[in-house]
Short mmCIF file of C-alpha atoms in Angstrom, two decimals:
data_model
loop_
_atom_site.label_atom_id
_atom_site.label_comp_id
_atom_site.label_asym_id
_atom_site.label_seq_id
_atom_site.Cartn_x
_atom_site.Cartn_y
_atom_site.Cartn_z
CA TYR A 22 -40.56 64.91 143.87
CA GLN A 23 -40.57 67.59 146.55
CA VAL A 24 -44.29 67.61 147.34
CA THR A 25 -46.54 70.07 149.18
CA GLY A 26 -50.14 69.27 150.09
CA VAL A 27 -52.80 71.95 149.64
CA PHE A 28 -56.44 71.79 150.72
CA MET A 29 -59.02 73.99 148.98
CA LYS A 30 -62.17 75.13 150.76
CA ASN A 31 -64.76 76.15 148.18
CA TRP A 32 -68.05 75.95 150.06
CA ASP A 33 -69.31 76.69 153.59
CA SER A 34 -71.81 74.02 154.55
CA LEU A 35 -72.97 71.94 157.51
CA ASP A 36 -74.03 68.32 157.32
CA GLU A 37 -77.16 66.92 158.98
CA HIS A 38 -75.29 66.84 162.33
CA GLY A 39 -74.27 70.51 162.15
CA VAL A 40 -70.62 69.70 161.38
CA CYS A 41 -68.82 71.56 158.61
CA THR A 42 -67.89 68.86 156.09
CA ALA A 43 -65.06 71.00 154.65
CA ASP A 44 -63.41 71.15 158.10
CA ARG A 45 -63.59 67.37 158.36
CA ASP A 46 -62.08 66.94 154.88
CA CYS A 47 -59.36 69.46 155.73
CA GLU A 48 -58.45 67.50 158.86
CA ASP A 49 -58.23 64.31 156.77
CA ALA A 50 -55.93 66.03 154.26
CA TYR A 51 -53.75 67.37 157.10
CA ARG A 52 -53.37 63.85 158.55
CA VAL A 53 -52.28 62.55 155.13
CA CYS A 54 -49.58 65.22 154.97
CA GLN A 55 -48.44 64.35 158.50
CA ILE A 56 -48.15 60.66 157.62
CA LEU A 57 -46.25 61.45 154.40
CA ASP A 58 -44.16 64.08 156.25
CA ILE A 59 -44.80 66.84 153.71
CA PRO A 60 -45.80 70.53 154.21
CA PHE A 61 -49.52 71.37 154.37
CA HIS A 62 -51.31 74.53 153.25
CA GLN A 63 -54.96 75.48 153.01
CA VAL A 64 -56.63 78.10 150.84
CA SER A 65 -60.19 79.40 150.65
CA TYR A 66 -61.99 80.13 147.39
CA VAL A 67 -65.49 80.36 148.87
CA LYS A 68 -66.04 83.84 147.39
CA GLU A 69 -64.66 82.89 143.96
CA TYR A 70 -66.70 79.67 143.93
CA TRP A 71 -69.91 81.57 144.71
CA ASN A 72 -69.26 84.17 142.00
CA ASP A 73 -67.88 81.96 139.22
CA VAL A 74 -69.53 78.58 139.83
CA PHE A 75 -72.61 78.69 142.04
CA SER A 76 -74.13 81.89 140.61
CA ASP A 77 -73.71 80.43 137.11
CA PHE A 78 -75.29 77.17 138.33
CA LEU A 79 -78.41 79.00 139.60
CA SER A 80 -78.63 81.16 136.49
CA GLU A 81 -78.53 78.13 134.20
CA TYR A 82 -81.17 76.28 136.23
CA GLU A 83 -83.45 79.31 136.15
CA LYS A 84 -83.24 79.23 132.34
CA GLY A 85 -84.32 75.57 132.35
CA ARG A 86 -80.91 74.14 131.50
CA THR A 87 -78.99 71.53 133.49
CA PRO A 88 -75.47 72.83 134.23
CA ASN A 89 -72.48 70.80 135.37
CA PRO A 90 -70.81 72.73 138.22
CA ASP A 91 -67.85 70.32 138.35
CA ILE A 92 -66.77 71.37 134.86
CA VAL A 93 -67.07 75.06 135.76
CA CYS A 94 -65.25 74.52 139.07
CA ASN A 95 -62.32 72.82 137.37
CA LYS A 96 -62.11 75.61 134.80
CA HIS A 97 -62.34 78.61 137.14
CA ILE A 98 -61.27 77.37 140.59
CA LYS A 99 -59.01 74.30 140.60
CA PHE A 100 -57.16 74.97 137.36
CA SER A 101 -57.18 78.76 137.54
CA CYS A 102 -57.34 80.19 141.11
CA PHE A 103 -55.56 77.24 142.72
CA PHE A 104 -53.21 76.66 139.79
CA HIS A 105 -51.94 80.24 139.92
CA TYR A 106 -51.65 80.10 143.72
CA ALA A 107 -49.47 76.98 143.47
CA VAL A 108 -47.25 78.41 140.74
CA ASP A 109 -47.04 82.05 141.87
CA ASN A 110 -47.24 81.77 145.67
CA LEU A 111 -45.72 78.36 146.39
CA GLY A 112 -43.30 78.40 143.47
CA ALA A 113 -44.51 75.02 142.22
CA ASP A 114 -43.12 73.65 138.96
CA ALA A 115 -46.29 71.59 138.44
CA VAL A 116 -49.62 70.74 140.02
CA ALA A 117 -50.76 67.16 140.70
CA THR A 118 -54.41 66.26 141.26
CA GLY A 119 -56.29 63.04 141.98
CA HIS A 120 -58.36 63.09 138.80
CA TYR A 121 -58.54 59.90 136.78
CA ALA A 122 -57.19 61.32 133.52
CA ARG A 123 -54.01 61.54 131.45
CA THR A 124 -52.40 64.03 129.08
CA SER A 125 -50.19 63.60 126.03
CA LEU A 126 -47.17 64.91 127.99
CA GLU A 127 -44.74 62.70 129.87
CA ASP A 128 -43.95 63.82 133.45
CA GLU A 129 -40.49 65.04 132.38
CA GLU A 130 -42.06 67.22 129.68
CA VAL A 131 -44.42 68.80 132.23
CA PHE A 132 -41.44 70.03 134.27
CA GLN A 133 -39.85 71.52 131.15
CA GLN A 134 -42.93 73.63 130.36
CA LYS A 135 -41.97 76.50 132.67
CA HIS A 136 -38.98 77.23 130.43
CA ILE A 137 -41.15 77.74 127.32
CA LYS A 138 -41.68 81.43 126.58
CA ARG A 139 -45.15 81.96 125.14
CA PRO A 140 -45.48 84.69 122.52
CA GLU A 141 -47.65 87.69 123.35
CA GLY A 142 -50.34 89.27 121.20
CA LEU A 143 -51.47 88.14 117.76
CA PHE A 144 -49.54 84.88 117.49
CA ARG A 145 -50.43 83.47 120.92
CA ASN A 146 -53.47 81.52 119.67
CA ARG A 147 -51.49 80.04 116.80
CA PHE A 148 -48.83 78.89 119.28
CA GLU A 149 -51.50 77.30 121.51
CA VAL A 150 -52.93 75.29 118.61
CA ARG A 151 -49.56 74.17 117.26
CA ASN A 152 -48.39 72.98 120.69
CA ALA A 153 -51.71 71.65 121.98
CA VAL A 154 -51.63 69.22 124.88
CA LYS A 155 -54.18 66.44 124.50
CA LEU A 156 -56.44 65.36 127.36
CA LEU A 157 -56.54 61.54 127.31
CA GLN A 158 -58.82 58.94 128.91
CA ALA A 159 -57.70 57.28 132.14
CA ALA A 160 -56.73 53.62 132.23
CA ASP A 161 -59.70 53.00 134.54
CA SER A 162 -62.51 53.79 132.08
CA PHE A 163 -65.15 53.38 134.80
CA LYS A 164 -63.57 56.21 136.85
CA ASP A 165 -62.49 58.37 133.90
CA GLN A 166 -62.99 62.11 134.63
CA THR A 167 -61.85 63.73 131.38
CA PHE A 168 -65.39 65.00 130.70
CA PHE A 169 -65.14 67.14 133.85
CA LEU A 170 -61.74 68.47 132.73
CA SER A 171 -62.86 69.34 129.21
CA GLN A 172 -62.67 73.13 129.70
CA VAL A 173 -59.34 73.31 131.52
CA SER A 174 -56.97 75.71 129.77
CA GLN A 175 -53.97 74.55 127.77
CA ASP A 176 -51.69 76.55 130.06
CA ALA A 177 -52.88 74.63 133.13
CA LEU A 178 -52.86 71.24 131.38
CA ARG A 179 -49.22 71.79 130.35
CA ARG A 180 -48.16 71.97 133.99
CA THR A 181 -50.46 69.37 135.54
CA LEU A 182 -49.68 65.78 136.51
CA PHE A 183 -52.41 63.16 136.88
CA PRO A 184 -50.64 60.40 138.88
CA LEU A 185 -53.78 58.22 138.99
CA GLY A 186 -54.29 58.31 135.22
CA GLY A 187 -52.63 54.97 134.58
CA LEU A 188 -54.02 53.19 137.66
CA THR A 189 -57.30 51.53 138.62
CA LYS A 190 -59.25 52.67 141.68
CA HIS A 191 -58.69 49.26 143.25
CA PHE A 192 -54.91 49.60 142.90
CA VAL A 193 -54.96 53.18 144.26
CA LYS A 194 -56.75 51.93 147.38
CA LYS A 195 -54.07 49.26 147.77
CA ILE A 196 -51.34 51.92 147.62
CA ALA A 197 -53.20 54.04 150.19
CA ALA A 198 -53.48 51.05 152.56
CA GLU A 199 -49.76 50.27 152.20
CA ASN A 200 -49.00 53.89 153.16
CA ARG A 201 -51.19 53.77 156.30
CA LEU A 202 -53.85 56.15 154.94
CA HIS A 203 -56.65 54.08 156.48
CA HIS A 204 -58.67 57.10 157.66
CA VAL A 205 -59.10 58.14 154.01
CA LEU A 206 -59.97 54.63 152.84
CA GLN A 207 -62.89 54.55 155.29
CA LYS A 208 -64.49 57.65 153.71
CA LYS A 209 -67.45 57.06 151.42
CA GLU A 210 -66.86 57.88 147.78
CA SER A 211 -68.09 61.37 146.92
CA MET A 212 -70.75 61.35 144.22
CA GLY A 213 -73.07 64.06 142.93
CA ILE A 214 -72.79 67.79 143.54
CA CYS A 215 -70.51 68.73 146.44
CA PHE A 216 -72.54 71.67 147.75
CA VAL A 217 -75.82 69.70 147.81
CA GLY A 218 -74.44 66.72 149.72
CA LYS A 219 -77.10 64.40 151.12
CA ARG A 220 -79.82 67.02 151.06
CA ASN A 221 -82.92 66.82 148.88
CA PHE A 222 -81.96 68.56 145.64
CA GLU A 223 -85.34 70.20 145.03
CA ASN A 224 -85.49 71.65 148.55
CA PHE A 225 -81.92 72.90 148.21
CA ILE A 226 -82.52 74.71 144.91
CA LEU A 227 -85.74 76.29 146.16
CA GLN A 228 -83.76 77.97 148.95
CA TYR A 229 -82.21 80.13 146.22
CA LEU A 230 -84.79 80.25 143.41
CA GLN A 231 -88.45 81.28 143.59
CA PRO A 232 -90.90 78.36 143.17
CA ARG A 233 -92.92 78.51 139.95
CA PRO A 234 -95.78 76.00 140.37
CA GLY A 235 -96.95 74.23 137.23
CA LYS A 236 -98.55 71.04 135.93
CA PHE A 237 -97.30 67.62 134.90
CA ILE A 238 -99.04 66.86 131.58
CA SER A 239 -99.08 63.54 129.72
CA ILE A 240 -97.67 64.10 126.24
CA GLU A 241 -99.75 61.15 125.02
CA ASP A 242 -103.23 62.50 125.77
CA ASN A 243 -102.72 65.93 127.44
CA ARG A 244 -104.05 64.68 130.80
CA VAL A 245 -102.99 66.68 133.86
CA LEU A 246 -101.28 64.14 136.12
CA GLY A 247 -100.18 66.36 139.00
CA THR A 248 -98.38 69.55 139.99
CA HIS A 249 -94.77 70.58 140.61
CA LYS A 250 -92.92 73.53 142.19
CA GLY A 251 -90.96 74.65 139.14
CA TRP A 252 -90.37 73.49 135.56
CA PHE A 253 -86.69 74.43 135.89
CA LEU A 254 -86.22 71.66 138.49
CA TYR A 255 -86.53 68.95 135.84
CA THR A 256 -84.16 67.66 133.19
CA LEU A 257 -85.14 65.93 129.96
CA GLY A 258 -85.03 62.17 130.49
CA GLN A 259 -85.34 62.47 134.25
CA ARG A 260 -87.91 60.41 136.12
CA ALA A 261 -90.69 62.66 137.42
CA ARG A 262 -92.01 61.61 140.80
CA ILE A 263 -95.70 62.39 140.56
CA GLY A 264 -97.77 61.96 143.71
CA GLY A 265 -100.28 59.10 143.62
CA LEU A 266 -98.81 57.43 140.52
CA ARG A 267 -96.90 54.17 140.91
CA GLU A 268 -95.96 53.80 137.27
CA PRO A 269 -92.75 55.65 136.35
CA TRP A 270 -93.13 58.75 134.17
CA TYR A 271 -90.25 60.54 132.42
CA VAL A 272 -89.74 64.17 131.39
CA VAL A 273 -89.75 64.64 127.60
CA GLU A 274 -90.48 68.35 127.18
CA LYS A 275 -90.76 71.59 129.18
CA ASP A 276 -92.76 74.74 128.54
CA GLY A 277 -91.00 77.59 130.31
CA THR A 278 -93.69 80.12 129.36
CA LYS A 279 -96.61 78.23 130.92
CA GLY A 280 -94.47 76.35 133.45
CA ASP A 281 -95.72 72.91 132.36
CA VAL A 282 -93.62 69.73 132.32
CA PHE A 283 -94.61 67.11 129.74
CA VAL A 284 -94.06 63.50 130.70
CA VAL A 285 -94.42 60.05 129.15
CA SER A 286 -95.06 56.70 130.82
CA ARG A 287 -92.59 53.84 130.50
CA ALA A 288 -95.10 51.99 128.28
CA GLY A 289 -95.58 55.07 126.17
CA LEU A 290 -91.81 55.56 125.94
CA LEU A 291 -91.30 52.01 124.65
CA GLY A 292 -94.21 52.46 122.24
CA ARG A 293 -92.70 55.66 120.83
#
């Protein structure tokens, strides 16, 4: 294929050393393109990410829910903003990403999609259902990312290739080594939420949301075990770190009106 590399910057942030991590990642991507001798472009969706992903993330947390920003990012940024940039501005026939996933289309079928005229108006939805592209699990079930791609539009899926879908992570690393991409192999695997990074999650969220102090209460006997800075910071099933208590306690219920978080001990959990 005639390939072009594109780097997306979605968040402005500094690491603990005051270095912008996006700039470092961009430099790594540029070096890959140099080694492979392919064109390199970079685009910024910082504004779109803030409006469509991060604002939604904060709003959901404030309501006491636990959102997944990766799903929203894939839906609105990678497979909408970036997808249309690649197709409309770069003239791409298809987009390829490093997600561990597959679709029901063969690569050849993906490149034929641009020739399919989609009906306008009333019959569009019927067409979408009749010609639905399936999102399929990756061969490497441990790395499978289809959950995070679950809200990507049919239009984007039709013109997307997932080259890693049939490979294991171990084999991908082997290919990277054979192609002299050692600087990428040395990077630690990215886990968790990109815009939080290595920072304490609670401290990060409280930079944007007002603290709402409340109590940790044992659901077994209604004892007050400690205090917290906001009921919205906790997810059902999460371990609650309560000062002065060695035994692990887990969140089982939240009262948004009073701001209390109800917890159960491990012994109590097994007993229930």
